[in-house]
Amino acid sequence: QVTLKESGPVLVKPTETLTLTCAVSGLSLTNPNVGVTWIRQPPGKALEWLAHIFSDDERSYSTPLQTRLIISKDTSKSQVVLTLTNVAPVDTATYYCAHIGLNYDSSGNNYYALDVWGQGTTVTVSS
Amino acid sequence: DIQMTQSPSSLSASVGDRVTITCRASQSIRDFLHWYQQKPGKAPRLLIYAASTLQGGVPSRFTGTGSGTDFALTISNLQPEDFATYYCQETYSPFQKTFGQGTKLDIK
């Protein structure tokens, strides 16, 4: 059974760097085609995709946030880490990590359906 | 960027009703469209992927249709546990994976 669990600071000051960790259990981050993504949700608002990383180290970032985001993985600890620099109050949100399901179309493209989610971690940016 | 327009933003219905939520993409996304259910204070849950494939463990009263730009999620015979917020998400574009704005389904 695959489970994910997010952790990180509850409160961060503006201009600081936010570092979030996603602990993955039930599968290895070294297995082929394993991918983990980060999603966030500001209070009362919709979901926003942030970034992903796959076991082959392929990474992708949301275009509006790409200059502030870094995603990485520590396979020995089975963790995926997301760093967001220069935070502002608009970055206040619940941050989720999720497993990218292994569902493919007839051409072998991953549908990228998020089949297992962590519980989320809530971050407030305030001075 | 691909824009996703989800409607309605809110919907009231009764137990036993049938409801439909729609999602329209600003360009063709083939069948790279998924539906999620989210309850207050909880993480989203995958219901349907690839526009019409039911995720394991999801009741068959949930149905997804569509391809290209127009998609729909239909819930038949609404049950009390179905009252939640629903999101569509496109995963066709490489750098956005845009979610719809959500549809809050509550009890009439």
Short mmCIF file of C-alpha atoms in Angstrom, two decimals:
data_model
loop_
_atom_site.label_atom_id
_atom_site.label_comp_id
_atom_site.label_asym_id
_atom_site.label_seq_id
_atom_site.Cartn_x
_atom_site.Cartn_y
_atom_site.Cartn_z
CA GLN A 1 0.00 0.00 0.00
CA VAL A 2 1.44 3.32 -1.10
CA THR A 3 1.23 6.17 1.41
CA LEU A 4 2.59 9.70 1.35
CA LYS A 5 2.97 12.14 4.21
CA GLU A 6 3.90 15.80 4.02
CA SER A 7 5.79 17.71 6.67
CA GLY A 8 7.17 21.20 7.04
CA PRO A 9 6.90 24.44 8.98
CA VAL A 10 3.51 25.78 9.98
CA LEU A 11 4.58 29.42 9.80
CA VAL A 12 7.08 31.09 7.51
CA LYS A 13 8.02 34.77 7.26
CA PRO A 14 7.82 36.70 4.00
CA THR A 15 10.99 36.50 1.85
CA GLU A 16 12.07 33.29 3.58
CA THR A 17 12.51 29.91 1.91
CA LEU A 18 9.91 27.19 2.50
CA THR A 19 11.08 23.58 2.52
CA LEU A 20 8.52 20.77 2.48
CA THR A 21 9.15 17.05 2.69
CA CYS A 22 7.03 14.22 1.33
CA ALA A 23 7.78 10.85 2.92
CA VAL A 24 6.85 8.01 0.60
CA SER A 25 6.23 4.47 1.77
CA GLY A 26 5.07 1.34 0.01
CA LEU A 27 7.15 1.89 -3.11
CA SER A 28 10.72 2.75 -4.00
CA LEU A 29 11.63 6.05 -5.62
CA THR A 30 14.17 4.11 -7.65
CA ASN A 31 11.55 1.92 -9.35
CA PRO A 32 11.02 2.72 -13.04
CA ASN A 33 8.42 5.39 -13.86
CA VAL A 34 7.70 6.31 -10.23
CA GLY A 35 6.64 9.93 -10.03
CA VAL A 36 5.61 12.29 -7.23
CA THR A 37 3.99 15.67 -7.66
CA TRP A 38 3.25 18.65 -5.41
CA ILE A 39 -0.09 20.46 -5.44
CA ARG A 40 -1.20 23.37 -3.27
CA GLN A 41 -4.55 24.84 -2.28
CA PRO A 42 -4.94 28.34 -0.81
CA PRO A 43 -7.71 28.60 1.78
CA GLY A 44 -11.11 28.36 0.09
CA LYS A 45 -9.58 28.21 -3.37
CA ALA A 46 -8.88 25.71 -6.11
CA LEU A 47 -6.00 23.28 -6.48
CA GLU A 48 -2.79 24.40 -8.17
CA TRP A 49 -0.16 22.08 -9.66
CA LEU A 50 3.40 23.00 -8.68
CA ALA A 51 5.99 20.45 -9.80
CA HIS A 52 6.86 16.80 -10.29
CA ILE A 53 9.85 14.51 -10.21
CA PHE A 54 10.21 11.00 -11.62
CA SER A 55 12.55 8.18 -10.70
CA ASP A 56 14.74 8.94 -13.73
CA ASP A 57 15.14 12.47 -12.30
CA GLU A 58 12.91 14.09 -14.92
CA ARG A 59 11.47 17.23 -13.36
CA SER A 60 8.92 19.81 -14.39
CA TYR A 61 7.73 23.03 -12.83
CA SER A 62 4.67 25.25 -13.02
CA THR A 63 5.53 28.03 -15.45
CA PRO A 64 4.48 30.94 -13.16
CA LEU A 65 6.53 29.57 -10.26
CA GLN A 66 9.48 27.94 -12.01
CA THR A 67 12.00 30.55 -10.90
CA ARG A 68 11.12 29.97 -7.22
CA LEU A 69 10.65 26.19 -7.07
CA ILE A 70 13.11 23.35 -6.71
CA ILE A 71 12.06 19.73 -6.43
CA SER A 72 14.43 16.95 -5.45
CA LYS A 73 14.45 13.46 -4.04
CA ASP A 74 16.44 11.51 -1.50
CA THR A 75 16.02 7.89 -2.49
CA SER A 76 17.83 6.59 0.59
CA LYS A 77 15.23 8.27 2.80
CA SER A 78 12.37 7.73 0.33
CA GLN A 79 11.57 11.43 0.41
CA VAL A 80 10.67 14.09 -2.12
CA VAL A 81 11.52 17.65 -1.15
CA LEU A 82 9.99 20.85 -2.48
CA THR A 83 11.64 24.21 -1.92
CA LEU A 84 9.88 27.51 -2.55
CA THR A 85 12.02 30.61 -2.28
CA ASN A 86 11.09 34.19 -1.43
CA VAL A 87 7.66 33.34 -0.05
CA ALA A 88 4.85 35.86 0.27
CA PRO A 89 1.40 35.81 1.93
CA VAL A 90 -0.10 34.56 -1.35
CA ASP A 91 1.85 31.33 -0.82
CA THR A 92 -0.28 30.55 2.24
CA ALA A 93 -1.89 27.22 1.42
CA THR A 94 -2.24 23.55 2.18
CA TYR A 95 0.49 21.72 0.29
CA TYR A 96 -0.11 18.16 -0.89
CA CYS A 97 2.17 15.59 -2.42
CA ALA A 98 0.68 12.87 -4.59
CA HIS A 99 1.74 9.75 -6.47
CA ILE A 100 1.47 9.87 -10.25
CA GLY A 101 -0.42 6.76 -11.28
CA LEU A 102 0.92 4.28 -13.81
CA ASN A 103 -1.84 4.58 -16.38
CA TYR A 104 -0.89 4.97 -20.02
CA ASP A 105 -2.57 5.72 -23.32
CA SER A 106 -2.13 3.57 -26.42
CA SER A 107 1.03 5.49 -27.32
CA GLY A 108 2.63 4.91 -23.95
CA ASN A 109 2.03 8.42 -22.57
CA ASN A 110 1.35 8.53 -18.84
CA TYR A 111 -2.09 9.93 -18.10
CA TYR A 112 -0.69 11.50 -14.94
CA ALA A 113 -3.70 10.71 -12.78
CA LEU A 114 -2.93 11.33 -9.11
CA ASP A 115 -4.03 8.13 -7.45
CA VAL A 116 -2.62 8.47 -3.92
CA TRP A 117 -2.43 11.72 -1.97
CA GLY A 118 -0.87 12.72 1.29
CA GLN A 119 -2.98 14.32 3.99
CA GLY A 120 -1.53 17.77 3.27
CA THR A 121 0.41 20.23 5.39
CA THR A 122 -0.82 23.76 6.03
CA VAL A 123 1.63 26.63 5.70
CA THR A 124 0.97 30.24 6.63
CA VAL A 125 3.20 33.02 5.38
CA SER A 126 3.07 35.95 7.75
CA SER A 127 5.39 38.28 9.60
CA ASP B 1 -1.60 27.80 -21.57
CA ILE B 2 -4.64 25.55 -21.48
CA GLN B 3 -7.58 27.04 -19.59
CA MET B 4 -10.13 24.81 -17.89
CA THR B 5 -13.66 26.12 -17.38
CA GLN B 6 -15.66 24.08 -14.92
CA SER B 7 -19.36 24.62 -14.32
CA PRO B 8 -21.42 25.15 -12.37
CA SER B 9 -19.39 26.54 -9.48
CA SER B 10 -22.01 25.30 -7.06
CA LEU B 11 -24.94 22.95 -7.23
CA SER B 12 -27.71 21.93 -4.84
CA ALA B 13 -29.31 18.52 -5.12
CA SER B 14 -31.16 15.90 -3.11
CA VAL B 15 -30.30 12.34 -2.23
CA GLY B 16 -31.31 10.14 -5.16
CA ASP B 17 -30.88 12.89 -7.77
CA ARG B 18 -28.68 12.74 -10.83
CA VAL B 19 -26.28 15.64 -11.39
CA THR B 20 -23.81 16.57 -14.10
CA ILE B 21 -20.71 18.74 -13.82
CA THR B 22 -18.95 19.92 -16.96
CA CYS B 23 -15.40 20.91 -17.78
CA ARG B 24 -14.31 22.61 -20.97
CA ALA B 25 -10.72 22.94 -22.15
CA SER B 26 -9.52 25.89 -24.22
CA GLN B 27 -7.92 23.47 -26.67
CA SER B 28 -8.02 19.75 -27.30
CA ILE B 29 -6.61 17.68 -24.47
CA ARG B 30 -7.65 14.35 -26.01
CA ASP B 31 -8.65 12.24 -23.00
CA PHE B 32 -6.08 13.62 -20.56
CA LEU B 33 -8.79 14.70 -18.15
CA HIS B 34 -9.38 13.43 -14.61
CA TRP B 35 -11.97 14.04 -11.91
CA TYR B 36 -11.35 14.36 -8.17
CA GLN B 37 -13.62 14.58 -5.14
CA GLN B 38 -12.62 16.62 -2.13
CA LYS B 39 -14.33 16.76 1.24
CA PRO B 40 -13.70 19.56 3.75
CA GLY B 41 -10.32 19.27 5.43
CA LYS B 42 -9.36 16.24 3.36
CA ALA B 43 -7.09 15.57 0.41
CA PRO B 44 -8.65 15.10 -3.03
CA ARG B 45 -9.55 11.60 -4.13
CA LEU B 46 -9.22 10.35 -7.69
CA LEU B 47 -12.59 9.26 -9.10
CA ILE B 48 -12.12 8.98 -12.84
CA TYR B 49 -9.03 9.14 -15.03
CA ALA B 50 -8.56 9.31 -18.78
CA ALA B 51 -11.95 11.00 -19.05
CA SER B 52 -14.01 7.86 -18.49
CA THR B 53 -12.12 5.16 -16.57
CA LEU B 54 -13.37 4.56 -13.07
CA GLN B 55 -10.63 4.41 -10.45
CA GLY B 56 -10.62 1.23 -8.40
CA GLY B 57 -13.00 1.31 -5.44
CA VAL B 58 -15.11 4.16 -6.80
CA PRO B 59 -18.85 3.41 -7.02
CA SER B 60 -20.29 2.87 -10.46
CA ARG B 61 -22.78 5.73 -9.98
CA PHE B 62 -19.89 8.01 -11.02
CA THR B 63 -19.53 8.29 -14.80
CA GLY B 64 -17.12 10.33 -16.89
CA THR B 65 -17.62 11.20 -20.54
CA GLY B 66 -16.04 13.34 -23.21
CA SER B 67 -12.89 13.85 -25.22
CA GLY B 68 -11.18 16.73 -26.97
CA THR B 69 -12.45 19.86 -25.25
CA ASP B 70 -15.74 18.92 -23.56
CA PHE B 71 -16.08 16.63 -20.58
CA ALA B 72 -18.68 15.74 -18.00
CA LEU B 73 -18.91 14.00 -14.67
CA THR B 74 -22.32 12.52 -13.89
CA ILE B 75 -23.33 11.22 -10.49
CA SER B 76 -26.45 9.09 -10.48
CA ASN B 77 -28.56 8.29 -7.44
CA LEU B 78 -26.75 10.78 -5.20
CA GLN B 79 -25.78 9.43 -1.82
CA PRO B 80 -25.15 11.48 1.34
CA GLU B 81 -21.41 10.83 1.09
CA ASP B 82 -21.29 12.39 -2.40
CA PHE B 83 -21.81 15.92 -1.16
CA ALA B 84 -18.37 17.43 -1.66
CA THR B 85 -16.37 19.61 -4.03
CA TYR B 86 -15.39 18.18 -7.40
CA TYR B 87 -12.43 19.21 -9.56
CA CYS B 88 -11.41 18.36 -13.09
CA GLN B 89 -7.73 18.41 -14.07
CA GLU B 90 -6.08 18.34 -17.48
CA THR B 91 -2.71 16.66 -17.73
CA TYR B 92 -2.12 17.12 -21.45
CA SER B 93 0.10 20.19 -21.14
CA PRO B 94 3.68 19.55 -19.96
CA PHE B 95 4.09 22.57 -17.70
CA GLN B 96 0.72 23.30 -16.14
CA LYS B 97 -1.59 20.34 -15.34
CA THR B 98 -4.40 22.82 -14.77
CA PHE B 99 -7.30 22.19 -12.41
CA GLY B 100 -10.79 23.53 -12.89
CA GLN B 101 -12.15 25.99 -10.34
CA GLY B 102 -14.22 23.36 -8.60
CA THR B 103 -17.91 22.58 -8.17
CA LYS B 104 -19.35 22.51 -4.69
CA LEU B 105 -22.21 20.04 -4.46
CA ASP B 106 -24.41 20.48 -1.43
CA ILE B 107 -27.68 19.16 -0.13
CA LYS B 108 -30.83 20.97 -1.21
#
